[in-house]
Amino acid sequence: MYSFLQFLSSPIIGALSDTYGRKPLMLLCLTGITMSYLLWAFSKNFGIFVLARFVGGISKGNISLSMAIISDVTSPEKRGKAMALVGIAFSIGFVVGPMIGAFFAWISSGNRNETWYIAPALFASLLAASNLLYVFYNLKESLPVKYRAKTLLSGIIKSVIYINPIDLFQFTSVSGLNDKEQHNLKMLGRTYFVYLFIYSGLEFTLTFLTHHIFEFSSMQQGWMFLGIGLIMAILQGGWVRRVPSHKTKSVAELGLWLIIPAFICIGLAKNTMMLYFGLFLFAVSTAMVVTCMMTLVTKIGPEHQKGTITGIFRSLGALARASGPIVASAGFWYFGSTTTYLIGAVFLLLPPLILHTMKSL
């Protein structure tokens, strides 16, 4: 539900930001995220907790807005480096977040009363509120009035229309594209969706695998995600951000090929060494693919529609993250981890082959 709500909200928030500017919509999203954690902290029943996830999911347009802001303030030549810095920030969060979660799980393990979840929820709301205040006081509007979309209604109507998954992949709500740009957006959208659909399935079931097959504790899983995040941060900070603009597509393709042996190694792993090797390939691939794909998509289309473009692209990713874990979890528990991951590896042949057909930018 959380990811599906992102799928619904991302293109609409992107279209609104093209008309009203990035900062007001960013503040609105961050306010919603802060409120969602407060609702979680004070949820006395499951219904309120679901409401908290609803508010949080529909407010997650801040990610696509961040990408649009980066696109606003950088030239195409420097955009890859800027996107890599965003990737580094994600990687640091990927390192610190699970460790914080493991810490709260550890300190509450001996005291599992009915309100044990309040402390981590309040801590998360404090971080979100700090983020909100930081953006309020420090972020300058990145989209000048002269570059904003003139008609709000048209942008919203088109974004709502293309929430329809059948039409979403066509990107036809973005005007002013030539045939080459239209083709490239379609190829990027399809590549990203298939990749993230399968990728999110492994990511989601990884905790099942390590707990039930390798008997990892919560703390061991925290250390595992710490290692993955560190590899991603080192690669993005030391190499990916220095990839020349004309090589972005080839690096993305290489990363898409690397995720295939990662799935195979993890699926066939009978010991922790093979598991860790698969996770290493998984981290390397992630560091390359996500940053490079976002860099490629921000190169396409008119400047006043970057919010709409990145919003639609993020909504494709959110749709993949909403549906991928459901399919992967069903396969994991019905067919087993090995069969599920090997089937996933076969379907992962599609993304690099699709991206290869994209015309050069």
Short mmCIF file of C-alpha atoms in Angstrom, two decimals:
data_model
loop_
_atom_site.label_atom_id
_atom_site.label_comp_id
_atom_site.label_asym_id
_atom_site.label_seq_id
_atom_site.Cartn_x
_atom_site.Cartn_y
_atom_site.Cartn_z
CA MET A 1 0.00 0.00 0.00
CA TYR A 2 2.83 2.36 0.92
CA SER A 3 4.54 1.97 -2.47
CA PHE A 4 1.25 1.98 -4.38
CA LEU A 5 0.38 5.36 -2.86
CA GLN A 6 3.73 6.69 -4.05
CA PHE A 7 2.77 5.47 -7.50
CA LEU A 8 -0.44 7.51 -7.30
CA SER A 9 1.03 10.69 -5.85
CA SER A 10 4.42 11.09 -7.56
CA PRO A 11 3.24 12.31 -11.01
CA ILE A 12 0.65 14.64 -9.47
CA ILE A 13 3.16 16.19 -7.06
CA GLY A 14 5.61 16.51 -9.95
CA ALA A 15 3.04 18.33 -12.08
CA LEU A 16 2.15 20.66 -9.18
CA SER A 17 5.82 21.48 -8.64
CA ASP A 18 6.20 22.41 -12.33
CA THR A 19 3.55 25.09 -11.75
CA TYR A 20 4.03 26.25 -8.15
CA GLY A 21 7.74 25.54 -7.69
CA ARG A 22 9.69 22.77 -5.98
CA LYS A 23 10.05 24.15 -2.44
CA PRO A 24 6.33 24.48 -1.50
CA LEU A 25 5.62 20.91 -2.61
CA MET A 26 8.77 19.63 -0.88
CA LEU A 27 7.66 21.23 2.39
CA LEU A 28 4.19 19.73 1.98
CA CYS A 29 5.66 16.25 1.44
CA LEU A 30 8.04 16.52 4.40
CA THR A 31 5.19 17.70 6.63
CA GLY A 32 3.17 14.64 5.63
CA ILE A 33 6.11 12.34 6.35
CA THR A 34 6.61 13.88 9.80
CA MET A 35 2.91 13.49 10.58
CA SER A 36 2.95 9.86 9.46
CA TYR A 37 5.62 8.98 12.05
CA LEU A 38 3.73 10.84 14.77
CA LEU A 39 0.60 8.87 13.88
CA TRP A 40 2.65 5.69 14.10
CA ALA A 41 3.95 6.67 17.54
CA PHE A 42 0.45 7.24 18.87
CA SER A 43 -1.31 4.41 17.04
CA LYS A 44 -3.32 2.50 19.62
CA ASN A 45 -4.72 0.07 17.07
CA PHE A 46 -3.89 -1.35 13.69
CA GLY A 47 -6.26 1.03 11.90
CA ILE A 48 -4.33 4.11 13.00
CA PHE A 49 -1.07 2.42 12.02
CA VAL A 50 -2.47 1.79 8.52
CA LEU A 51 -3.52 5.46 8.38
CA ALA A 52 0.06 6.43 9.28
CA ARG A 53 1.39 4.37 6.38
CA PHE A 54 -1.26 5.93 4.11
CA VAL A 55 -0.15 9.47 5.01
CA GLY A 56 3.52 8.51 4.65
CA GLY A 57 3.07 6.81 1.29
CA ILE A 58 1.11 9.62 -0.32
CA SER A 59 3.70 12.14 0.92
CA LYS A 60 6.73 10.40 -0.63
CA GLY A 61 6.84 12.64 -3.67
CA ASN A 62 9.85 14.28 -2.04
CA ILE A 63 12.14 11.76 -3.77
CA SER A 64 11.09 12.73 -7.30
CA LEU A 65 11.15 16.40 -6.25
CA SER A 66 14.75 15.97 -5.12
CA MET A 67 15.65 14.62 -8.55
CA ALA A 68 13.82 17.50 -10.25
CA ILE A 69 15.70 20.04 -8.09
CA ILE A 70 19.03 18.45 -9.01
CA SER A 71 17.99 18.67 -12.66
CA ASP A 72 17.05 22.35 -12.24
CA VAL A 73 20.39 23.46 -10.83
CA THR A 74 22.87 21.38 -12.86
CA SER A 75 23.95 21.25 -16.46
CA PRO A 76 23.61 17.94 -18.35
CA GLU A 77 27.39 17.49 -18.17
CA LYS A 78 27.48 17.75 -14.36
CA ARG A 79 24.18 16.03 -13.64
CA GLY A 80 25.67 12.56 -13.27
CA LYS A 81 27.97 13.74 -10.49
CA ALA A 82 25.08 15.46 -8.71
CA MET A 83 22.86 12.39 -8.98
CA ALA A 84 25.69 10.29 -7.57
CA LEU A 85 25.81 12.57 -4.53
CA VAL A 86 22.10 11.89 -4.00
CA GLY A 87 22.91 8.19 -4.34
CA ILE A 88 25.59 8.54 -1.67
CA ALA A 89 23.03 10.12 0.65
CA PHE A 90 20.71 7.16 0.04
CA SER A 91 23.56 4.75 0.71
CA ILE A 92 24.40 6.44 4.00
CA GLY A 93 20.75 6.14 4.96
CA PHE A 94 20.86 2.50 3.91
CA VAL A 95 23.80 2.05 6.28
CA VAL A 96 22.53 4.02 9.28
CA GLY A 97 18.81 3.23 9.10
CA PRO A 98 18.96 -0.57 9.52
CA MET A 99 21.53 -0.19 12.28
CA ILE A 100 19.21 2.16 14.17
CA GLY A 101 16.37 -0.31 13.62
CA ALA A 102 18.51 -3.19 14.87
CA PHE A 103 19.48 -1.12 17.93
CA PHE A 104 15.84 -0.44 18.82
CA ALA A 105 15.00 -4.12 18.25
CA TRP A 106 17.86 -5.07 20.58
CA ILE A 107 16.98 -2.70 23.44
CA SER A 108 13.31 -3.66 23.27
CA SER A 109 13.91 -7.42 22.98
CA GLY A 110 13.64 -7.90 26.73
CA ASN A 111 10.73 -5.51 27.14
CA ARG A 112 8.15 -6.26 24.45
CA ASN A 113 5.25 -4.44 26.04
CA GLU A 114 2.38 -2.95 24.08
CA THR A 115 4.12 0.40 23.56
CA TRP A 116 7.65 -0.73 22.66
CA TYR A 117 7.32 0.85 19.18
CA ILE A 118 6.81 4.41 20.48
CA ALA A 119 10.54 5.14 20.93
CA PRO A 120 11.64 4.30 17.35
CA ALA A 121 8.55 6.05 15.92
CA LEU A 122 9.26 9.26 17.88
CA PHE A 123 12.92 9.10 16.89
CA ALA A 124 11.90 8.81 13.22
CA SER A 125 9.48 11.73 13.58
CA LEU A 126 12.27 13.81 15.14
CA LEU A 127 14.53 13.11 12.17
CA ALA A 128 11.70 13.97 9.76
CA ALA A 129 10.92 17.22 11.59
CA SER A 130 14.62 18.17 11.52
CA ASN A 131 14.63 17.52 7.79
CA LEU A 132 11.55 19.72 7.38
CA LEU A 133 13.11 22.62 9.28
CA TYR A 134 16.40 22.30 7.43
CA VAL A 135 14.67 22.47 4.05
CA PHE A 136 12.46 25.37 5.17
CA TYR A 137 15.42 27.53 6.18
CA ASN A 138 18.07 26.46 3.69
CA LEU A 139 16.54 25.27 0.42
CA LYS A 140 16.22 27.96 -2.23
CA GLU A 141 13.58 27.64 -4.90
CA SER A 142 15.23 25.99 -7.91
CA LEU A 143 12.58 26.59 -10.57
CA PRO A 144 12.30 30.27 -11.58
CA VAL A 145 8.82 31.57 -12.37
CA LYS A 146 9.70 32.15 -16.03
CA TYR A 147 10.41 28.42 -16.48
CA ARG A 148 7.27 27.12 -14.79
CA ALA A 149 4.37 25.45 -16.56
CA LYS A 150 1.66 27.94 -17.47
CA THR A 151 -1.39 25.73 -16.99
CA LEU A 152 -1.77 23.65 -13.86
CA LEU A 153 -5.00 21.89 -14.86
CA SER A 154 -3.51 20.37 -17.98
CA GLY A 155 -0.51 19.00 -16.11
CA ILE A 156 -2.60 17.44 -13.35
CA ILE A 157 -5.17 15.95 -15.71
CA LYS A 158 -2.44 14.37 -17.82
CA SER A 159 -0.67 13.02 -14.75
CA VAL A 160 -3.91 11.55 -13.40
CA ILE A 161 -4.66 9.97 -16.77
CA TYR A 162 -1.27 8.31 -16.87
CA ILE A 163 -1.63 6.78 -13.45
CA ASN A 164 -3.33 4.16 -15.61
CA PRO A 165 -0.51 1.57 -15.86
CA ILE A 166 -1.35 0.83 -19.50
CA ASP A 167 -0.68 4.46 -20.49
CA LEU A 168 1.94 5.28 -17.86
CA PHE A 169 4.79 3.72 -19.81
CA GLN A 170 4.11 5.94 -22.84
CA PHE A 171 5.06 9.25 -21.13
CA THR A 172 2.63 11.01 -23.44
CA SER A 173 1.59 13.42 -20.68
CA VAL A 174 4.92 15.13 -21.32
CA SER A 175 4.59 17.60 -24.19
CA GLY A 176 7.28 18.98 -26.46
CA LEU A 177 9.13 15.70 -26.97
CA ASN A 178 10.52 14.68 -30.33
CA ASP A 179 10.36 11.06 -31.50
CA LYS A 180 13.84 10.24 -30.20
CA GLU A 181 13.10 11.64 -26.72
CA GLN A 182 9.76 9.82 -26.60
CA HIS A 183 11.45 6.55 -27.52
CA ASN A 184 14.20 7.02 -24.94
CA LEU A 185 11.76 7.77 -22.12
CA LYS A 186 9.74 4.67 -22.98
CA MET A 187 12.85 2.48 -22.98
CA LEU A 188 14.07 3.93 -19.68
CA GLY A 189 10.64 3.50 -18.09
CA ARG A 190 10.31 -0.14 -19.15
CA THR A 191 13.88 -0.95 -18.12
CA TYR A 192 13.45 0.66 -14.71
CA PHE A 193 10.11 -1.02 -14.04
CA VAL A 194 11.23 -4.57 -14.89
CA TYR A 195 14.50 -4.14 -13.01
CA LEU A 196 12.90 -2.69 -9.89
CA PHE A 197 10.00 -5.19 -9.95
CA ILE A 198 12.43 -8.10 -9.63
CA TYR A 199 15.03 -6.23 -7.55
CA SER A 200 12.51 -5.17 -4.91
CA GLY A 201 11.33 -8.78 -4.64
CA LEU A 202 14.81 -9.96 -3.66
CA GLU A 203 15.34 -6.97 -1.38
CA PHE A 204 12.04 -7.65 0.39
CA THR A 205 12.57 -11.40 0.83
CA LEU A 206 16.23 -11.10 1.82
CA THR A 207 15.32 -10.89 5.50
CA PHE A 208 13.21 -14.07 5.13
CA LEU A 209 16.13 -15.87 3.49
CA THR A 210 18.79 -14.85 6.01
CA HIS A 211 16.53 -15.57 8.99
CA HIS A 212 15.04 -18.92 7.94
CA ILE A 213 17.94 -20.38 5.92
CA PHE A 214 21.00 -18.89 7.61
CA GLU A 215 19.39 -18.14 11.02
CA PHE A 216 20.55 -14.52 11.15
CA SER A 217 19.47 -12.47 14.15
CA SER A 218 18.12 -8.91 13.78
CA MET A 219 21.57 -7.56 14.65
CA GLN A 220 23.27 -9.76 12.04
CA GLN A 221 20.80 -8.54 9.43
CA GLY A 222 21.64 -4.99 10.49
CA TRP A 223 25.35 -5.67 9.92
CA MET A 224 24.50 -7.21 6.54
CA PHE A 225 22.68 -4.07 5.39
CA LEU A 226 25.52 -1.99 6.82
CA GLY A 227 27.96 -3.80 4.54
CA ILE A 228 25.70 -3.36 1.50
CA GLY A 229 25.30 0.35 2.21
CA LEU A 230 29.03 0.90 2.70
CA ILE A 231 29.85 -0.75 -0.63
CA MET A 232 27.25 1.42 -2.36
CA ALA A 233 28.49 4.62 -0.71
CA ILE A 234 32.15 3.91 -1.54
CA LEU A 235 31.39 3.12 -5.18
CA GLN A 236 29.08 6.09 -5.69
CA GLY A 237 31.44 8.48 -3.93
CA GLY A 238 34.64 7.22 -5.49
CA TRP A 239 33.68 6.11 -9.00
CA VAL A 240 30.06 6.48 -10.15
CA ARG A 241 29.96 10.24 -9.59
CA ARG A 242 33.02 10.60 -11.84
CA VAL A 243 31.52 8.64 -14.75
CA PRO A 244 31.58 10.90 -17.85
CA SER A 245 28.21 11.93 -19.20
CA HIS A 246 28.65 10.00 -22.45
CA LYS A 247 29.34 6.75 -20.53
CA THR A 248 26.33 6.88 -18.21
CA LYS A 249 24.24 4.54 -20.35
CA SER A 250 27.00 1.93 -20.69
CA VAL A 251 27.61 1.93 -16.92
CA ALA A 252 23.87 1.47 -16.31
CA GLU A 253 23.88 -1.50 -18.72
CA LEU A 254 26.87 -3.06 -16.95
CA GLY A 255 25.11 -2.71 -13.60
CA LEU A 256 22.00 -4.38 -15.03
CA TRP A 257 24.09 -7.35 -16.19
CA LEU A 258 25.79 -7.67 -12.79
CA ILE A 259 22.49 -8.09 -10.90
CA ILE A 260 21.92 -11.42 -12.73
CA PRO A 261 24.85 -13.35 -11.17
CA ALA A 262 23.94 -11.70 -7.85
CA PHE A 263 20.52 -13.38 -7.94
CA ILE A 264 22.07 -16.70 -8.98
CA CYS A 265 24.65 -16.68 -6.18
CA ILE A 266 22.11 -15.72 -3.51
CA GLY A 267 19.60 -18.30 -4.78
CA LEU A 268 22.14 -21.13 -4.82
CA ALA A 269 24.00 -20.11 -1.65
CA LYS A 270 24.54 -22.99 0.78
CA ASN A 271 27.00 -21.10 2.97
CA THR A 272 27.55 -17.51 4.05
CA MET A 273 30.57 -16.97 1.78
CA MET A 274 28.52 -17.51 -1.37
CA LEU A 275 25.70 -15.44 0.12
CA TYR A 276 28.07 -12.56 0.84
CA PHE A 277 29.53 -12.72 -2.67
CA GLY A 278 26.02 -12.47 -4.13
CA LEU A 279 25.23 -9.54 -1.81
CA PHE A 280 28.48 -7.85 -2.90
CA LEU A 281 27.40 -8.06 -6.55
CA PHE A 282 23.93 -6.89 -5.49
CA ALA A 283 25.42 -3.76 -3.84
CA VAL A 284 27.74 -3.00 -6.76
CA SER A 285 24.89 -3.29 -9.25
CA THR A 286 22.62 -1.06 -7.17
CA ALA A 287 25.28 1.65 -6.90
CA MET A 288 25.62 1.72 -10.68
CA VAL A 289 22.06 1.28 -11.92
CA VAL A 290 19.91 3.58 -9.79
CA THR A 291 22.15 6.65 -10.06
CA CYS A 292 22.83 6.24 -13.79
CA MET A 293 19.18 5.61 -14.65
CA MET A 294 18.07 8.76 -12.83
CA THR A 295 20.82 10.73 -14.56
CA LEU A 296 19.66 9.49 -17.96
CA VAL A 297 16.01 10.36 -17.40
CA THR A 298 16.80 13.92 -16.25
CA LYS A 299 18.59 14.59 -19.54
CA ILE A 300 15.38 14.21 -21.52
CA GLY A 301 12.58 16.71 -22.10
CA PRO A 302 11.99 20.45 -21.58
CA GLU A 303 13.20 22.08 -18.39
CA HIS A 304 9.73 23.21 -17.27
CA GLN A 305 8.50 19.58 -17.22
CA LYS A 306 11.31 17.92 -15.27
CA GLY A 307 9.01 17.55 -12.25
CA THR A 308 6.41 15.72 -14.33
CA ILE A 309 9.01 13.49 -15.98
CA THR A 310 10.77 12.51 -12.76
CA GLY A 311 7.39 12.11 -11.05
CA ILE A 312 6.17 9.65 -13.69
CA PHE A 313 9.50 7.81 -13.59
CA ARG A 314 9.34 7.53 -9.81
CA SER A 315 5.72 6.37 -10.01
CA LEU A 316 6.82 3.53 -12.30
CA GLY A 317 9.37 2.57 -9.66
CA ALA A 318 6.77 2.79 -6.90
CA LEU A 319 4.38 0.57 -8.89
CA ALA A 320 7.20 -1.97 -9.27
CA ARG A 321 7.96 -1.79 -5.54
CA ALA A 322 4.28 -2.26 -4.72
CA SER A 323 3.81 -5.36 -6.87
CA GLY A 324 7.28 -6.97 -6.95
CA PRO A 325 7.45 -7.97 -3.25
CA ILE A 326 3.97 -9.53 -3.43
CA VAL A 327 4.96 -11.79 -6.33
CA ALA A 328 8.40 -12.56 -4.84
CA SER A 329 6.99 -13.36 -1.40
CA ALA A 330 4.40 -15.70 -2.89
CA GLY A 331 7.13 -17.44 -4.89
CA PHE A 332 9.48 -17.56 -1.90
CA TRP A 333 7.00 -19.35 0.35
CA TYR A 334 5.40 -21.52 -2.34
CA PHE A 335 8.37 -22.55 -4.54
CA GLY A 336 11.30 -21.81 -2.22
CA SER A 337 14.10 -19.26 -2.36
CA THR A 338 16.29 -21.04 -4.94
CA THR A 339 13.58 -21.41 -7.58
CA THR A 340 12.29 -17.88 -7.00
CA TYR A 341 15.70 -16.21 -7.33
CA LEU A 342 16.71 -18.27 -10.36
CA ILE A 343 13.47 -17.37 -12.15
CA GLY A 344 14.15 -13.76 -11.21
CA ALA A 345 17.64 -14.02 -12.72
CA VAL A 346 16.16 -15.22 -16.03
CA PHE A 347 13.73 -12.28 -16.22
CA LEU A 348 16.55 -9.89 -15.33
CA LEU A 349 17.95 -10.52 -18.80
CA LEU A 350 15.23 -8.18 -20.08
CA PRO A 351 16.30 -4.80 -18.57
CA PRO A 352 19.79 -4.60 -20.14
CA LEU A 353 18.44 -5.85 -23.46
CA ILE A 354 15.69 -3.20 -23.41
CA LEU A 355 18.12 -0.43 -22.42
CA HIS A 356 20.45 -1.47 -25.22
CA THR A 357 17.77 -0.50 -27.77
CA MET A 358 17.65 3.08 -26.42
CA LYS A 359 18.95 5.66 -28.86
CA SER A 360 22.02 7.54 -27.70
CA LEU A 361 21.33 10.76 -25.78
#
